[in-house]
mmCIF file of C-alpha atoms in Angstrom:
data_model
loop_
_atom_site.group_PDB
_atom_site.id
_atom_site.type_symbol
_atom_site.label_atom_id
_atom_site.label_comp_id
_atom_site.label_asym_id
_atom_site.label_seq_id
_atom_site.Cartn_x
_atom_site.Cartn_y
_atom_site.Cartn_z
ATOM 1 C CA UNK A 172 -15.166 -19.112 23.722
ATOM 2 C CA UNK A 173 -13.710 -15.826 24.989
ATOM 3 C CA UNK A 174 -15.194 -12.697 23.524
ATOM 4 C CA UNK A 175 -12.747 -10.897 21.254
ATOM 5 C CA UNK A 176 -11.920 -7.430 22.487
ATOM 6 C CA UNK A 177 -12.783 -4.220 20.681
ATOM 7 C CA UNK A 178 -10.211 -2.671 18.355
ATOM 8 C CA UNK A 179 -8.653 0.412 19.928
ATOM 9 C CA UNK A 180 -8.545 3.034 17.168
ATOM 10 C CA UNK A 181 -6.967 6.407 16.454
ATOM 11 C CA UNK A 182 -7.936 8.865 13.705
ATOM 12 C CA UNK A 183 -5.192 11.037 12.183
ATOM 13 C CA UNK A 184 -7.428 14.050 11.547
ATOM 14 C CA UNK A 185 -10.619 15.284 13.198
ATOM 15 C CA UNK A 186 -11.624 17.460 10.279
ATOM 16 C CA UNK A 187 -14.729 16.825 8.199
ATOM 17 C CA UNK A 188 -13.901 13.216 7.255
ATOM 18 C CA UNK A 189 -12.868 12.235 10.773
ATOM 19 C CA UNK A 190 -15.896 13.860 12.348
ATOM 20 C CA UNK A 191 -18.430 12.601 9.770
ATOM 21 C CA UNK A 192 -17.191 9.400 8.132
ATOM 22 C CA UNK A 193 -15.157 7.738 10.865
ATOM 23 C CA UNK A 194 -15.718 8.747 14.486
ATOM 24 C CA UNK A 195 -19.473 7.897 14.584
ATOM 25 C CA UNK A 196 -18.712 4.337 13.448
ATOM 26 C CA UNK A 197 -15.658 3.813 15.639
ATOM 27 C CA UNK A 198 -17.360 5.097 18.803
ATOM 28 C CA UNK A 199 -19.223 1.821 19.371
ATOM 29 C CA UNK A 200 -17.715 0.442 22.592
ATOM 30 C CA UNK A 201 -18.238 -3.050 21.168
ATOM 31 C CA UNK A 202 -16.193 -3.847 18.078
ATOM 32 C CA UNK A 203 -14.237 -0.583 18.135
ATOM 33 C CA UNK A 204 -13.044 1.793 20.828
ATOM 34 C CA UNK A 205 -12.308 5.382 19.764
ATOM 35 C CA UNK A 206 -9.279 6.334 21.834
ATOM 36 C CA UNK A 207 -7.626 9.296 20.133
ATOM 37 C CA UNK A 208 -7.574 11.809 17.299
ATOM 38 C CA UNK A 209 -5.084 14.355 16.011
ATOM 39 C CA UNK A 210 -6.142 18.015 16.291
ATOM 40 C CA UNK A 211 -3.297 20.348 15.480
ATOM 41 C CA UNK A 212 -5.013 23.576 16.473
ATOM 42 C CA UNK A 213 -8.458 23.876 18.078
ATOM 43 C CA UNK A 214 -9.697 20.948 20.154
ATOM 44 C CA UNK A 215 -13.263 19.993 19.249
ATOM 45 C CA UNK A 216 -13.460 16.207 19.589
ATOM 46 C CA UNK A 217 -13.809 16.266 23.376
ATOM 47 C CA UNK A 218 -17.157 18.078 23.081
ATOM 48 C CA UNK A 219 -18.628 15.113 21.208
ATOM 49 C CA UNK A 220 -16.510 12.379 22.787
ATOM 50 C CA UNK A 221 -15.674 13.178 26.433
ATOM 51 C CA UNK A 222 -12.497 11.500 27.563
ATOM 52 C CA UNK A 223 -10.998 11.195 24.078
ATOM 53 C CA UNK A 224 -7.295 11.936 23.744
ATOM 54 C CA UNK A 225 -6.521 14.790 21.354
ATOM 55 C CA UNK A 226 -2.922 14.625 20.207
ATOM 56 C CA UNK A 227 -1.128 17.582 18.637
ATOM 57 C CA UNK A 228 0.650 15.514 15.991
ATOM 58 C CA UNK A 229 0.581 12.288 14.018
ATOM 59 C CA UNK A 230 3.843 11.201 15.633
ATOM 60 C CA UNK A 231 2.318 11.470 19.120
ATOM 61 C CA UNK A 232 -0.697 9.358 18.191
ATOM 62 C CA UNK A 233 1.449 6.685 16.558
ATOM 63 C CA UNK A 234 3.518 6.393 19.750
ATOM 64 C CA UNK A 235 0.377 5.444 21.679
ATOM 65 C CA UNK A 236 0.938 1.715 22.283
ATOM 66 C CA UNK A 237 -2.726 1.098 23.121
ATOM 67 C CA UNK A 238 -3.837 1.980 19.592
ATOM 68 C CA UNK A 239 -4.166 -1.023 17.287
ATOM 69 C CA UNK A 240 -5.875 0.508 14.226
ATOM 70 C CA UNK A 241 -5.055 3.878 12.644
ATOM 71 C CA UNK A 242 -7.332 5.657 10.186
ATOM 72 C CA UNK A 243 -5.299 7.694 7.689
ATOM 73 C CA UNK A 244 -7.543 10.570 6.582
ATOM 74 C CA UNK A 245 -4.941 13.281 6.124
ATOM 75 C CA UNK A 246 -4.468 15.186 2.803
ATOM 76 C CA UNK A 247 -4.178 12.984 -0.301
ATOM 77 C CA UNK A 248 -0.476 13.615 -0.831
ATOM 78 C CA UNK A 249 0.301 12.458 2.731
ATOM 79 C CA UNK A 250 -1.609 9.158 2.687
ATOM 80 C CA UNK A 251 1.391 7.029 1.736
ATOM 81 C CA UNK A 252 3.796 8.688 4.190
ATOM 82 C CA UNK A 253 1.368 8.426 7.107
ATOM 83 C CA UNK A 254 0.274 4.880 6.268
ATOM 84 C CA UNK A 255 3.949 3.891 6.089
ATOM 85 C CA UNK A 256 4.606 5.453 9.494
ATOM 86 C CA UNK A 257 1.618 3.692 11.006
ATOM 87 C CA UNK A 258 2.583 0.280 9.624
ATOM 88 C CA UNK A 259 6.153 0.688 10.872
ATOM 89 C CA UNK A 260 4.706 1.574 14.278
ATOM 90 C CA UNK A 261 2.968 -1.805 14.286
ATOM 91 C CA UNK A 262 -0.564 -0.572 13.571
ATOM 92 C CA UNK A 263 -3.241 -1.897 11.255
ATOM 93 C CA UNK A 264 -4.250 0.822 8.804
ATOM 94 C CA UNK A 265 -7.436 1.994 7.094
ATOM 95 C CA UNK A 266 -6.551 4.536 4.390
ATOM 96 C CA UNK A 267 -8.906 7.083 2.819
ATOM 97 C CA UNK A 268 -9.087 7.371 -0.954
ATOM 98 C CA UNK A 269 -6.960 7.857 -2.940
ATOM 99 C CA UNK A 270 -4.937 5.055 -1.375
ATOM 100 C CA UNK A 271 -1.797 6.395 -3.052
ATOM 101 C CA UNK A 272 -0.837 8.685 -5.919
ATOM 102 C CA UNK A 273 0.700 5.900 -8.039
ATOM 103 C CA UNK A 274 0.525 2.146 -8.439
ATOM 104 C CA UNK A 275 4.197 1.900 -7.436
ATOM 105 C CA UNK A 276 3.447 3.543 -4.084
ATOM 106 C CA UNK A 277 0.432 1.273 -3.612
ATOM 107 C CA UNK A 278 2.519 -1.853 -4.217
ATOM 108 C CA UNK A 279 5.100 -0.659 -1.701
ATOM 109 C CA UNK A 280 2.437 -0.134 0.949
ATOM 110 C CA UNK A 281 0.897 -3.559 0.430
ATOM 111 C CA UNK A 282 4.362 -5.143 0.570
ATOM 112 C CA UNK A 283 5.196 -3.266 3.779
ATOM 113 C CA UNK A 284 1.956 -4.438 5.398
ATOM 114 C CA UNK A 285 2.859 -8.060 4.640
ATOM 115 C CA UNK A 286 6.371 -7.514 5.997
ATOM 116 C CA UNK A 287 5.009 -6.011 9.228
ATOM 117 C CA UNK A 288 2.290 -8.692 9.482
ATOM 118 C CA UNK A 289 -0.371 -6.013 9.587
ATOM 119 C CA UNK A 290 -3.502 -5.313 7.558
ATOM 120 C CA UNK A 291 -3.768 -2.283 5.287
ATOM 121 C CA UNK A 292 -7.281 -1.578 4.010
ATOM 122 C CA UNK A 293 -8.764 1.086 1.741
ATOM 123 C CA UNK A 294 -11.795 3.159 2.746
ATOM 124 C CA UNK A 295 -13.921 2.780 -0.392
ATOM 125 C CA UNK A 296 -17.158 3.591 1.418
ATOM 126 C CA UNK A 297 -19.190 4.341 -1.732
ATOM 127 C CA UNK A 298 -19.640 0.612 -2.310
ATOM 128 C CA UNK A 299 -22.189 0.890 0.483
ATOM 129 C CA UNK A 300 -24.160 3.835 -0.959
ATOM 130 C CA UNK A 301 -27.873 3.137 -1.377
ATOM 131 C CA UNK A 302 -27.994 4.145 -5.043
ATOM 132 C CA UNK A 303 -24.994 2.030 -6.020
ATOM 133 C CA UNK A 304 -26.364 -0.966 -4.132
ATOM 134 C CA UNK A 305 -29.470 -0.800 -6.330
ATOM 135 C CA UNK A 306 -27.341 -0.670 -9.492
ATOM 136 C CA UNK A 307 -25.410 -3.687 -8.237
ATOM 137 C CA UNK A 308 -28.637 -5.619 -7.694
ATOM 138 C CA UNK A 309 -29.813 -4.826 -11.239
ATOM 139 C CA UNK A 310 -26.498 -6.059 -12.657
ATOM 140 C CA UNK A 311 -26.349 -9.199 -10.533
ATOM 141 C CA UNK A 312 -29.920 -10.213 -11.336
ATOM 142 C CA UNK A 313 -29.255 -9.909 -15.076
ATOM 143 C CA UNK A 314 -32.366 -7.736 -15.345
ATOM 144 C CA UNK A 315 -31.280 -6.034 -18.574
ATOM 145 C CA UNK A 316 -29.708 -8.981 -20.358
ATOM 146 C CA UNK A 317 -26.348 -8.558 -22.076
ATOM 147 C CA UNK A 318 -24.920 -5.220 -20.953
ATOM 148 C CA UNK A 319 -23.784 -2.687 -23.540
ATOM 149 C CA UNK A 320 -23.147 0.672 -21.917
ATOM 150 C CA UNK A 321 -22.852 2.124 -18.396
ATOM 151 C CA UNK A 322 -22.527 5.789 -17.414
ATOM 152 C CA UNK A 323 -21.419 6.599 -13.860
ATOM 153 C CA UNK A 324 -21.383 10.253 -12.803
ATOM 154 C CA UNK A 325 -20.515 12.398 -9.804
ATOM 155 C CA UNK A 326 -21.644 15.949 -10.605
ATOM 156 C CA UNK A 327 -21.099 19.073 -8.507
ATOM 157 C CA UNK A 328 -21.103 22.814 -9.124
ATOM 158 C CA UNK A 329 -18.206 24.510 -7.337
ATOM 159 C CA UNK A 330 -16.817 27.456 -9.243
ATOM 160 C CA UNK A 331 -14.805 28.655 -6.247
ATOM 161 C CA UNK A 332 -11.626 26.825 -5.348
ATOM 162 C CA UNK A 333 -11.771 24.589 -2.284
ATOM 163 C CA UNK A 334 -10.201 25.785 0.958
ATOM 164 C CA UNK A 335 -8.434 22.424 1.060
ATOM 165 C CA UNK A 336 -5.313 23.494 -0.795
ATOM 166 C CA UNK A 337 -4.079 19.914 -1.349
ATOM 167 C CA UNK A 338 -7.044 19.403 -3.680
ATOM 168 C CA UNK A 339 -6.385 22.610 -5.639
ATOM 169 C CA UNK A 340 -2.579 22.680 -5.862
ATOM 170 C CA UNK A 341 -0.756 21.003 -8.740
ATOM 171 C CA UNK A 342 0.732 18.180 -6.663
ATOM 172 C CA UNK A 343 0.299 14.377 -6.854
ATOM 173 C CA UNK A 344 -3.210 13.286 -5.874
ATOM 174 C CA UNK A 345 -4.926 16.611 -6.550
ATOM 175 C CA UNK A 346 -7.820 17.564 -8.799
ATOM 176 C CA UNK A 347 -11.266 16.108 -9.360
ATOM 177 C CA UNK A 348 -9.963 12.849 -10.815
ATOM 178 C CA UNK A 349 -8.199 11.853 -7.584
ATOM 179 C CA UNK A 350 -10.987 13.298 -5.431
ATOM 180 C CA UNK A 351 -14.042 11.631 -6.993
ATOM 181 C CA UNK A 352 -12.478 9.219 -9.500
ATOM 182 C CA UNK A 353 -11.434 6.590 -6.912
ATOM 183 C CA UNK A 354 -15.041 6.292 -5.700
ATOM 184 C CA UNK A 355 -16.458 5.742 -9.173
ATOM 185 C CA UNK A 356 -13.652 3.504 -10.415
ATOM 186 C CA UNK A 357 -13.934 1.320 -7.347
ATOM 187 C CA UNK A 358 -17.650 0.866 -7.901
ATOM 188 C CA UNK A 359 -17.135 -0.168 -11.522
ATOM 189 C CA UNK A 360 -14.202 -2.467 -10.758
ATOM 190 C CA UNK A 361 -16.162 -4.118 -7.951
ATOM 191 C CA UNK A 362 -18.869 -4.985 -10.497
ATOM 192 C CA UNK A 363 -16.889 -5.905 -13.599
ATOM 193 C CA UNK A 364 -13.227 -6.316 -12.664
ATOM 194 C CA UNK A 365 -10.258 -5.047 -14.655
ATOM 195 C CA UNK A 366 -11.052 -3.463 -18.053
ATOM 196 C CA UNK A 367 -9.229 -4.571 -21.169
ATOM 197 C CA UNK A 368 -8.527 -0.973 -22.254
ATOM 198 C CA UNK A 369 -8.985 2.494 -20.772
ATOM 199 C CA UNK A 370 -8.732 6.136 -21.793
ATOM 200 C CA UNK A 371 -8.403 9.177 -19.515
ATOM 201 C CA UNK A 372 -9.564 12.686 -20.454
ATOM 202 C CA UNK A 373 -9.075 15.713 -18.203
ATOM 203 C CA UNK A 374 -9.545 19.445 -18.592
ATOM 204 C CA UNK A 375 -9.502 22.658 -16.557
ATOM 205 C CA UNK A 376 -12.170 25.364 -16.795
ATOM 206 C CA UNK A 377 -12.398 27.367 -13.555
ATOM 207 C CA UNK A 378 -10.522 30.690 -13.533
ATOM 208 C CA UNK A 379 -7.013 30.422 -12.069
ATOM 209 C CA UNK A 380 -7.385 26.708 -11.376
ATOM 210 C CA UNK A 381 -4.156 24.699 -11.178
ATOM 211 C CA UNK A 382 -5.871 21.300 -11.403
ATOM 212 C CA UNK A 383 -8.369 19.452 -13.568
ATOM 213 C CA UNK A 384 -11.994 20.148 -12.658
ATOM 214 C CA UNK A 385 -13.415 17.798 -15.322
ATOM 215 C CA UNK A 386 -12.470 14.173 -15.907
ATOM 216 C CA UNK A 387 -13.779 11.276 -17.976
ATOM 217 C CA UNK A 388 -12.579 7.693 -17.951
ATOM 218 C CA UNK A 389 -13.654 5.314 -20.698
ATOM 219 C CA UNK A 390 -13.290 1.629 -19.876
ATOM 220 C CA UNK A 391 -13.727 -1.149 -22.413
ATOM 221 C CA UNK A 392 -14.361 -4.744 -21.371
ATOM 222 C CA UNK A 393 -13.714 -7.890 -23.383
ATOM 223 C CA UNK A 394 -17.412 -8.835 -23.334
ATOM 224 C CA UNK A 395 -18.262 -5.641 -25.246
ATOM 225 C CA UNK A 396 -19.355 -3.516 -22.289
ATOM 226 C CA UNK A 397 -18.182 0.111 -22.381
ATOM 227 C CA UNK A 398 -18.196 2.176 -19.187
ATOM 228 C CA UNK A 399 -18.060 5.982 -19.102
ATOM 229 C CA UNK A 400 -17.037 7.531 -15.777
ATOM 230 C CA UNK A 401 -17.586 11.282 -15.429
ATOM 231 C CA UNK A 402 -16.582 13.648 -12.604
ATOM 232 C CA UNK A 403 -17.092 17.390 -12.882
ATOM 233 C CA UNK A 404 -17.153 20.454 -10.627
ATOM 234 C CA UNK A 405 -19.162 22.527 -13.115
ATOM 235 C CA UNK A 406 -22.520 20.823 -13.567
ATOM 236 C CA UNK A 407 -25.392 23.099 -12.556
ATOM 237 C CA UNK A 408 -28.098 20.487 -13.163
ATOM 238 C CA UNK A 409 -26.773 17.015 -12.210
ATOM 239 C CA UNK A 410 -27.631 14.122 -14.497
ATOM 240 C CA UNK A 411 -28.515 10.643 -13.199
ATOM 241 C CA UNK A 412 -25.636 9.049 -11.325
ATOM 242 C CA UNK A 413 -26.142 5.717 -13.070
ATOM 243 C CA UNK A 414 -27.470 4.953 -16.548
ATOM 244 C CA UNK A 415 -27.169 1.344 -17.713
ATOM 245 C CA UNK A 416 -28.251 -0.050 -21.090
ATOM 246 C CA UNK A 417 -28.602 -3.707 -21.991
ATOM 247 C CA UNK A 418 -30.113 -5.841 -24.739
ATOM 248 C CA UNK A 419 -33.434 -6.103 -22.864
ATOM 249 C CA UNK A 420 -33.784 -2.576 -21.503
ATOM 250 C CA UNK A 421 -32.325 0.280 -19.471
ATOM 251 C CA UNK A 422 -31.875 1.421 -15.871
ATOM 252 C CA UNK A 423 -31.296 4.877 -14.445
ATOM 253 C CA UNK A 424 -30.927 6.229 -10.917
ATOM 254 C CA UNK A 425 -30.179 9.665 -9.472
ATOM 255 C CA UNK A 426 -27.545 10.041 -6.766
ATOM 256 C CA UNK A 427 -29.615 10.093 -3.587
ATOM 257 C CA UNK A 428 -27.641 8.377 -0.812
ATOM 258 C CA UNK A 429 -28.396 10.301 2.399
ATOM 259 C CA UNK A 430 -25.651 9.022 4.694
ATOM 260 C CA UNK A 431 -23.260 11.972 4.415
ATOM 261 C CA UNK A 432 -26.029 14.528 4.998
ATOM 262 C CA UNK A 433 -27.383 12.540 7.929
ATOM 263 C CA UNK A 434 -23.958 12.176 9.529
ATOM 264 C CA UNK A 435 -23.305 15.904 9.023
ATOM 265 C CA UNK A 436 -26.580 16.580 10.845
ATOM 266 C CA UNK A 437 -25.488 14.422 13.770
ATOM 267 C CA UNK A 438 -27.790 11.460 13.070
ATOM 268 C CA UNK A 439 -26.394 8.248 14.517
ATOM 269 C CA UNK A 440 -25.584 5.297 12.216
ATOM 270 C CA UNK A 441 -27.721 3.277 14.656
ATOM 271 C CA UNK A 442 -30.842 5.380 13.957
ATOM 272 C CA UNK A 443 -33.606 3.313 12.269
ATOM 273 C CA UNK A 444 -33.926 5.963 9.536
ATOM 274 C CA UNK A 445 -30.210 6.034 8.809
ATOM 275 C CA UNK A 446 -29.307 5.304 5.178
ATOM 276 C CA UNK A 447 -32.887 5.228 3.862
ATOM 277 C CA UNK A 448 -33.478 7.324 0.742
ATOM 278 C CA UNK A 449 -36.445 9.737 0.546
ATOM 279 C CA UNK A 450 -39.507 8.841 -1.500
ATOM 280 C CA UNK A 451 -39.329 10.019 -5.106
ATOM 281 C CA UNK A 452 -35.717 9.018 -5.770
ATOM 282 C CA UNK A 453 -36.485 5.496 -6.984
ATOM 283 C CA UNK A 454 -34.553 3.855 -9.787
ATOM 284 C CA UNK A 455 -36.328 3.344 -13.102
ATOM 285 C CA UNK A 456 -36.077 0.135 -15.101
ATOM 286 C CA UNK A 457 -37.427 0.226 -18.675
ATOM 287 C CA UNK A 458 -37.875 -3.195 -20.264
ATOM 288 C CA UNK A 459 -38.836 -3.958 -23.854
ATOM 289 C CA UNK A 460 -41.418 -6.735 -24.105
ATOM 290 C CA UNK A 461 -41.436 -9.274 -26.960
ATOM 291 C CA UNK A 462 -44.262 -7.345 -28.655
ATOM 292 C CA UNK A 463 -42.233 -4.112 -28.513
ATOM 293 C CA UNK A 464 -44.149 -2.470 -25.665
ATOM 294 C CA UNK A 465 -42.235 -0.733 -22.872
ATOM 295 C CA UNK A 466 -42.664 -1.836 -19.268
ATOM 296 C CA UNK A 467 -41.657 0.650 -16.560
ATOM 297 C CA UNK A 468 -40.606 -0.597 -13.142
ATOM 298 C CA UNK A 469 -39.686 1.695 -10.244
ATOM 299 C CA UNK A 470 -37.352 0.252 -7.648
ATOM 300 C CA UNK A 471 -36.569 1.631 -4.195
ATOM 301 C CA UNK A 472 -32.889 1.737 -3.343
ATOM 302 C CA UNK A 473 -31.507 -0.600 -0.722
ATOM 303 C CA UNK A 474 -30.509 0.864 2.630
ATOM 304 C CA UNK A 475 -27.128 2.573 2.461
ATOM 305 C CA UNK A 476 -24.907 1.552 5.346
ATOM 306 C CA UNK A 477 -21.238 2.360 5.927
ATOM 307 C CA UNK A 478 -21.478 0.192 9.058
ATOM 308 C CA UNK A 479 -20.897 -2.750 6.728
ATOM 309 C CA UNK A 480 -17.482 -1.393 5.762
ATOM 310 C CA UNK A 481 -16.436 -1.138 9.398
ATOM 311 C CA UNK A 482 -17.844 -4.610 10.058
ATOM 312 C CA UNK A 483 -15.506 -5.815 7.303
ATOM 313 C CA UNK A 484 -12.561 -3.992 8.923
ATOM 314 C CA UNK A 485 -13.291 -5.767 12.199
ATOM 315 C CA UNK A 486 -13.640 -9.146 10.463
ATOM 316 C CA UNK A 487 -10.300 -8.644 8.685
ATOM 317 C CA UNK A 488 -8.400 -7.782 11.872
ATOM 318 C CA UNK A 489 -10.078 -10.094 14.390
ATOM 319 C CA UNK A 490 -11.053 -13.068 12.214
ATOM 320 C CA UNK A 491 -8.637 -12.687 9.292
ATOM 321 C CA UNK A 492 -11.554 -12.641 6.842
ATOM 322 C CA UNK A 493 -10.753 -11.140 3.415
ATOM 323 C CA UNK A 494 -11.512 -7.432 3.154
ATOM 324 C CA UNK A 495 -13.976 -6.827 0.273
ATOM 325 C CA UNK A 496 -11.814 -4.127 -1.349
ATOM 326 C CA UNK A 497 -9.041 -6.329 -2.704
ATOM 327 C CA UNK A 498 -5.391 -5.420 -3.258
ATOM 328 C CA UNK A 499 -5.514 -6.136 -6.990
ATOM 329 C CA UNK A 500 -8.599 -3.928 -7.377
ATOM 330 C CA UNK A 501 -6.769 -0.994 -5.837
ATOM 331 C CA UNK A 502 -3.758 -1.578 -8.087
ATOM 332 C CA UNK A 503 -6.019 -1.641 -11.169
ATOM 333 C CA UNK A 504 -7.596 1.595 -9.953
ATOM 334 C CA UNK A 505 -4.229 3.307 -9.505
ATOM 335 C CA UNK A 506 -2.975 2.160 -12.926
ATOM 336 C CA UNK A 507 -6.046 3.674 -14.602
ATOM 337 C CA UNK A 508 -5.779 6.931 -12.661
ATOM 338 C CA UNK A 509 -2.080 7.425 -13.378
ATOM 339 C CA UNK A 510 -2.159 6.782 -17.136
ATOM 340 C CA UNK A 511 -1.382 9.662 -19.464
ATOM 341 C CA UNK A 512 -4.406 11.837 -20.177
ATOM 342 C CA UNK A 513 -5.823 13.369 -23.298
ATOM 343 C CA UNK A 514 -6.127 16.973 -22.138
ATOM 344 C CA UNK A 515 -9.032 18.994 -23.406
#
């Protein structure tokens, strides 16, 4: 059987996300071949990837007939426009979160991909975080019995406004909810599916801020499980990322995935230490025994590995295997994000 060729790939921006979250995984020379990036001003990619093509514009990259897959990692409000352009140019597309700014836009993109006979996939990389993978194992093994309550948090402290104006300007797709919310919602939906009911709460606290810097989503499931999703830019002492309560006990885990920091430091995804959490960040399971005593169990997180996401991209394009982030899951996510908020 002939070996299937690598997927020639272009990245629409070589800023932080292109440099950290995409290029190191695409530059494999086996399943993927990193051919080109877009750098509108200074040209940096060639220092790390000699021979790479650095285009001045998105239009130029999309005209490159050799490119088969395009990674859309431009500002949030441009994701739909650039993904549309790429699909119409005959490319497969991997889109950063948020996939779109509304469920209507998302449906249009999925429909266009089917019309063009191309794959459009969503870069929900946090499914492959080490800390979330441990939570998933606890849920799947039914360690805590019937589940009652889950808290999922992404806490930061950033009083100053971001230099990325698309995140701080009152336009579709801006604010903390569309920045961090898609990660957390995707994790919850991947575990439990579509909630029966949901409530959105947002508020703004930083001086002169145009967008929400605090957001809570409350999801209620038919089996009685309630999920609280929190994202805030004003938490000086972060709480555990995951707290799960069930009839038999509880689980908690701090956010400790190291992949972003390692990639920022230039560590290769092929390094043996890549994705392995430091000692002391273990998850804690507290079980109640029949006699009422508490049993404490510490569990190391599983290895975090965004390579698995890119393996799934390859499998979708070359073998037509279903991508793990499903179309309906993204539509549920967008419907929850776009609902009217109770504003604090």
